[in-house]
Amino acid sequence: MAAARRAIRIDDIYYSNRNDLALLSFDRSATIIIGSEGGCDIPLLNLLKKEKNAVCIDFDPDLKNIDVVCADFGKSIETIAKRFAELGISRIGYIGGKEISPLKGKEIIDPRSAQYIEEFGKLGIYRKEIFRAYGPYTPENAYQFTKELLSGTTKPEAIFVASDNMALGVYKAICEANLSIPQDIKVISCNDQPVSAYMTPPLSTIRIPRAVMGSVALSLASSRAADFRELGVKVMVPTDVVFRKSLI
């Protein structure tokens, strides 16, 4: 652990609502928040506005005083789009979800779906009719979306999934349709959770370097505690693609 090597004490706190703010009432040199914008409510935002040393991992609260560390999906999704184009595959469905920001009251832009539209659009292989991104990011939702795509008039040759968790539902729907992965339909996902390598067939996915993101967050917090920097910075950490049998 990066924190242990640097002799940094870490206190884990799980925030669910304003009642948990009391857990943050102790003295601390920095605050690192891991989560999504969908889990950041007004009370937590008000706390962040007052923080002199805070880092958000995986979401940007859009505050000038906060450091942000996020995954950069751009190059990875570009690589995937080019791989499909090289294979002559043009009907690639997308399955994701949608969150509403408690802070802004509007849809949170998911970098995965945004980059999918951009990179696949550049190559002329973005198909709006097989794009599904609303509701929760759950296997159940992905299962229903996949059934819709497989029964539609434009049947996908491949499916890009927003998360490995959702891919479980995609696999189930494909299996129930008596189709084989990757022979009949190819699947690729995001996150590279440990389970992805043990799915049948093993799931191709985008690997997010969580350990690197955590180390970067610690470095930002440590340096800020030393130099009293007032303005926050944003660091985008590159991802990479792990090609497994679900696409090969």
Short mmCIF file of C-alpha atoms in Angstrom, two decimals:
data_model
loop_
_atom_site.label_atom_id
_atom_site.label_comp_id
_atom_site.label_asym_id
_atom_site.label_seq_id
_atom_site.Cartn_x
_atom_site.Cartn_y
_atom_site.Cartn_z
CA MET A 1 0.00 0.00 0.00
CA ALA A 2 1.27 3.46 -0.95
CA ALA A 3 -0.01 4.91 2.32
CA ALA A 4 1.92 2.37 4.41
CA ARG A 5 5.15 3.01 2.50
CA ARG A 6 4.80 6.72 3.20
CA ALA A 7 3.87 6.17 6.86
CA ILE A 8 0.49 7.83 6.31
CA ARG A 9 -2.43 6.94 8.55
CA ILE A 10 -5.70 6.27 6.70
CA ASP A 11 -9.14 6.33 8.36
CA ASP A 12 -11.89 4.74 6.23
CA ILE A 13 -15.28 6.44 6.44
CA TYR A 14 -18.37 5.36 4.48
CA TYR A 15 -20.61 8.29 3.59
CA SER A 16 -24.25 7.69 2.64
CA ASN A 17 -26.05 10.87 3.74
CA ARG A 18 -25.74 14.03 5.85
CA ASN A 19 -25.93 12.00 9.07
CA ASP A 20 -22.45 10.67 8.32
CA LEU A 21 -20.87 14.15 8.28
CA ALA A 22 -20.26 13.83 12.03
CA LEU A 23 -17.74 11.10 11.20
CA LEU A 24 -15.60 13.77 9.53
CA SER A 25 -15.44 16.05 12.56
CA PHE A 26 -11.91 14.96 13.59
CA ASP A 27 -8.67 16.76 12.73
CA ARG A 28 -7.07 15.52 9.50
CA SER A 29 -4.40 16.76 7.14
CA ALA A 30 -6.34 15.75 4.01
CA THR A 31 -9.57 14.20 2.77
CA ILE A 32 -9.68 11.74 -0.15
CA ILE A 33 -13.13 10.91 -1.48
CA ILE A 34 -13.73 7.90 -3.74
CA GLY A 35 -17.10 7.65 -5.45
CA SER A 36 -19.29 9.14 -8.13
CA GLU A 37 -21.02 12.45 -8.64
CA GLY A 38 -24.31 10.61 -8.13
CA GLY A 39 -23.29 9.93 -4.53
CA CYS A 40 -22.22 13.50 -3.76
CA ASP A 41 -25.09 15.41 -2.17
CA ILE A 42 -25.41 19.06 -1.13
CA PRO A 43 -24.19 18.56 2.49
CA LEU A 44 -21.04 16.80 1.25
CA LEU A 45 -20.50 19.47 -1.41
CA ASN A 46 -20.75 22.20 1.23
CA LEU A 47 -18.10 20.36 3.26
CA LEU A 48 -15.82 20.16 0.22
CA LYS A 49 -16.15 23.89 -0.39
CA LYS A 50 -14.53 24.49 3.01
CA GLU A 51 -11.77 21.89 2.66
CA LYS A 52 -8.24 23.19 2.26
CA ASN A 53 -6.85 19.81 1.19
CA ALA A 54 -9.23 17.37 -0.51
CA VAL A 55 -8.92 15.00 -3.46
CA CYS A 56 -11.85 13.42 -5.32
CA ILE A 57 -11.22 10.14 -7.15
CA ASP A 58 -13.52 9.16 -10.05
CA PHE A 59 -15.64 12.32 -10.04
CA ASP A 60 -15.24 16.06 -10.43
CA PRO A 61 -17.33 18.25 -8.08
CA ASP A 62 -16.34 21.29 -10.18
CA LEU A 63 -14.80 23.21 -7.28
CA LYS A 64 -11.64 25.29 -7.77
CA ASN A 65 -10.20 24.27 -4.39
CA ILE A 66 -10.48 20.49 -4.95
CA ASP A 67 -7.93 18.17 -6.57
CA VAL A 68 -9.40 15.55 -8.91
CA VAL A 69 -8.05 12.20 -10.15
CA CYS A 70 -10.02 10.48 -12.93
CA ALA A 71 -9.52 7.66 -15.41
CA ASP A 72 -8.94 8.65 -19.04
CA PHE A 73 -10.90 6.31 -21.32
CA GLY A 74 -10.12 8.16 -24.56
CA LYS A 75 -7.19 6.17 -25.96
CA SER A 76 -8.59 2.82 -24.81
CA ILE A 77 -11.96 3.37 -26.48
CA GLU A 78 -10.18 4.62 -29.61
CA THR A 79 -8.19 1.36 -29.63
CA ILE A 80 -11.38 -0.69 -29.29
CA ALA A 81 -13.14 1.21 -32.08
CA LYS A 82 -10.17 0.64 -34.41
CA ARG A 83 -10.07 -3.07 -33.52
CA PHE A 84 -13.73 -3.47 -34.49
CA ALA A 85 -13.15 -1.56 -37.73
CA GLU A 86 -10.18 -3.81 -38.56
CA LEU A 87 -12.39 -6.86 -37.97
CA GLY A 88 -15.03 -5.45 -40.33
CA ILE A 89 -17.58 -5.17 -37.51
CA SER A 90 -19.87 -2.14 -37.81
CA ARG A 91 -22.92 -2.97 -35.68
CA ILE A 92 -21.62 -2.45 -32.14
CA GLY A 93 -24.26 -1.91 -29.49
CA TYR A 94 -23.67 0.07 -26.32
CA ILE A 95 -25.16 -0.78 -22.94
CA GLY A 96 -24.77 1.58 -20.01
CA GLY A 97 -26.83 3.58 -17.55
CA LYS A 98 -27.65 7.08 -16.45
CA GLU A 99 -27.30 8.97 -13.17
CA ILE A 100 -28.81 12.30 -12.19
CA SER A 101 -26.56 14.68 -10.29
CA PRO A 102 -27.98 15.65 -6.87
CA LEU A 103 -25.89 18.81 -7.19
CA LYS A 104 -27.02 19.99 -10.63
CA GLY A 105 -30.32 18.17 -11.07
CA LYS A 106 -29.37 16.98 -14.54
CA GLU A 107 -27.82 13.96 -16.22
CA ILE A 108 -24.22 13.16 -15.34
CA ILE A 109 -22.10 12.82 -18.47
CA ASP A 110 -20.56 9.35 -18.44
CA PRO A 111 -17.08 9.53 -20.04
CA ARG A 112 -17.45 5.96 -21.30
CA SER A 113 -20.59 6.61 -23.36
CA ALA A 114 -19.35 10.04 -24.44
CA GLN A 115 -16.05 8.61 -25.70
CA TYR A 116 -17.88 5.68 -27.33
CA ILE A 117 -20.04 8.08 -29.35
CA GLU A 118 -17.03 10.21 -30.31
CA GLU A 119 -14.55 7.48 -31.25
CA PHE A 120 -17.00 5.11 -32.92
CA GLY A 121 -18.56 8.09 -34.70
CA LYS A 122 -15.19 9.08 -36.18
CA LEU A 123 -15.01 5.68 -37.88
CA GLY A 124 -18.65 5.73 -38.99
CA ILE A 125 -19.62 2.76 -36.79
CA TYR A 126 -21.76 4.51 -34.15
CA ARG A 127 -25.32 3.18 -34.41
CA LYS A 128 -27.82 5.16 -32.36
CA GLU A 129 -30.53 2.51 -32.76
CA ILE A 130 -28.49 0.00 -30.74
CA PHE A 131 -27.35 2.46 -28.06
CA ARG A 132 -28.91 2.01 -24.60
CA ALA A 133 -27.85 4.22 -21.68
CA TYR A 134 -30.51 4.97 -19.10
CA GLY A 135 -31.54 3.65 -15.72
CA PRO A 136 -29.23 2.05 -13.14
CA TYR A 137 -25.86 0.46 -13.91
CA THR A 138 -27.01 -3.03 -12.92
CA PRO A 139 -26.81 -6.55 -14.41
CA GLU A 140 -30.62 -6.63 -14.45
CA ASN A 141 -30.82 -3.49 -16.56
CA ALA A 142 -28.11 -4.76 -18.92
CA TYR A 143 -29.96 -8.07 -19.26
CA GLN A 144 -33.15 -6.30 -20.39
CA PHE A 145 -31.25 -3.99 -22.76
CA THR A 146 -29.45 -6.95 -24.36
CA LYS A 147 -32.74 -8.77 -24.92
CA GLU A 148 -34.05 -5.63 -26.64
CA LEU A 149 -31.01 -5.41 -28.91
CA LEU A 150 -31.07 -9.09 -29.82
CA SER A 151 -34.76 -8.95 -30.76
CA GLY A 152 -34.49 -5.68 -32.70
CA THR A 153 -34.22 -5.13 -36.44
CA THR A 154 -30.56 -4.03 -36.20
CA LYS A 155 -28.93 -6.95 -34.47
CA PRO A 156 -25.51 -6.15 -32.96
CA GLU A 157 -22.39 -8.04 -33.97
CA ALA A 158 -20.75 -6.86 -30.75
CA ILE A 159 -21.68 -5.08 -27.52
CA PHE A 160 -19.64 -2.51 -25.61
CA VAL A 161 -20.70 -2.54 -21.93
CA ALA A 162 -20.15 0.27 -19.40
CA SER A 163 -19.01 -2.05 -16.59
CA ASP A 164 -18.02 -5.64 -15.86
CA ASN A 165 -20.94 -5.84 -13.44
CA MET A 166 -23.39 -5.02 -16.24
CA ALA A 167 -21.63 -7.52 -18.51
CA LEU A 168 -22.97 -10.33 -16.29
CA GLY A 169 -26.48 -9.45 -17.48
CA VAL A 170 -25.30 -9.21 -21.08
CA TYR A 171 -23.78 -12.70 -20.91
CA LYS A 172 -26.98 -14.13 -19.46
CA ALA A 173 -29.19 -12.67 -22.20
CA ILE A 174 -26.85 -13.86 -24.95
CA CYS A 175 -26.76 -17.36 -23.48
CA GLU A 176 -30.57 -17.49 -23.23
CA ALA A 177 -30.78 -16.49 -26.91
CA ASN A 178 -28.68 -19.58 -27.75
CA LEU A 179 -25.88 -17.41 -29.10
CA SER A 180 -22.17 -17.92 -28.48
CA ILE A 181 -19.54 -15.41 -27.40
CA PRO A 182 -17.45 -14.49 -29.40
CA GLN A 183 -18.55 -16.59 -32.39
CA ASP A 184 -22.00 -14.98 -32.76
CA ILE A 185 -21.50 -11.77 -30.82
CA LYS A 186 -18.44 -10.18 -29.26
CA VAL A 187 -18.43 -8.41 -25.87
CA ILE A 188 -16.10 -5.89 -24.27
CA SER A 189 -16.51 -3.98 -21.02
CA CYS A 190 -14.89 -1.55 -18.56
CA ASN A 191 -13.22 -1.79 -15.11
CA ASP A 192 -11.37 -5.16 -15.26
CA GLN A 193 -12.85 -6.46 -12.03
CA PRO A 194 -11.26 -9.75 -10.83
CA VAL A 195 -14.34 -11.72 -11.90
CA SER A 196 -13.93 -10.67 -15.56
CA ALA A 197 -11.01 -13.06 -16.14
CA TYR A 198 -13.08 -15.99 -14.82
CA MET A 199 -16.22 -15.47 -16.88
CA THR A 200 -16.98 -17.90 -19.72
CA PRO A 201 -15.45 -16.87 -22.03
CA PRO A 202 -13.05 -14.49 -20.21
CA LEU A 203 -14.25 -10.92 -20.63
CA SER A 204 -12.29 -8.34 -22.62
CA THR A 205 -12.29 -5.09 -20.67
CA ILE A 206 -10.69 -1.72 -20.05
CA ARG A 207 -8.33 -1.83 -17.08
CA ILE A 208 -8.53 1.15 -14.74
CA PRO A 209 -5.30 1.55 -12.71
CA ARG A 210 -6.94 2.02 -9.30
CA ALA A 211 -3.68 1.63 -7.38
CA VAL A 212 -2.04 4.32 -9.50
CA MET A 213 -5.02 6.64 -9.02
CA GLY A 214 -4.82 6.13 -5.26
CA SER A 215 -1.08 6.80 -5.26
CA VAL A 216 -1.57 9.98 -7.29
CA ALA A 217 -4.27 11.14 -4.86
CA LEU A 218 -1.92 10.56 -1.91
CA SER A 219 0.86 12.47 -3.66
CA LEU A 220 -1.44 15.42 -4.34
CA ALA A 221 -2.69 15.46 -0.75
CA SER A 222 0.85 15.18 0.69
CA SER A 223 2.32 17.90 -1.50
CA ARG A 224 -0.58 20.22 -0.82
CA ALA A 225 -0.20 19.78 2.92
CA ALA A 226 3.44 20.84 2.53
CA ASP A 227 3.14 23.78 0.13
CA PHE A 228 -0.34 25.09 1.06
CA ARG A 229 -1.44 25.26 -2.59
CA GLU A 230 -4.86 26.91 -2.88
CA LEU A 231 -5.87 26.04 -6.44
CA GLY A 232 -6.95 22.48 -7.21
CA VAL A 233 -5.52 20.43 -10.08
CA LYS A 234 -6.99 17.66 -12.23
CA VAL A 235 -5.02 14.54 -13.18
CA MET A 236 -6.24 12.13 -15.88
CA VAL A 237 -4.73 8.65 -15.50
CA PRO A 238 -4.48 6.55 -18.70
CA THR A 239 -6.30 3.22 -18.96
CA ASP A 240 -5.43 0.22 -21.14
CA VAL A 241 -7.36 -2.53 -22.91
CA VAL A 242 -7.18 -6.18 -21.86
CA PHE A 243 -8.21 -8.31 -24.83
CA ARG A 244 -9.56 -11.72 -23.82
CA LYS A 245 -11.58 -14.44 -25.55
CA SER A 246 -14.90 -12.55 -25.51
CA LEU A 247 -13.58 -10.42 -28.37
CA ILE A 248 -10.60 -12.27 -29.85
#
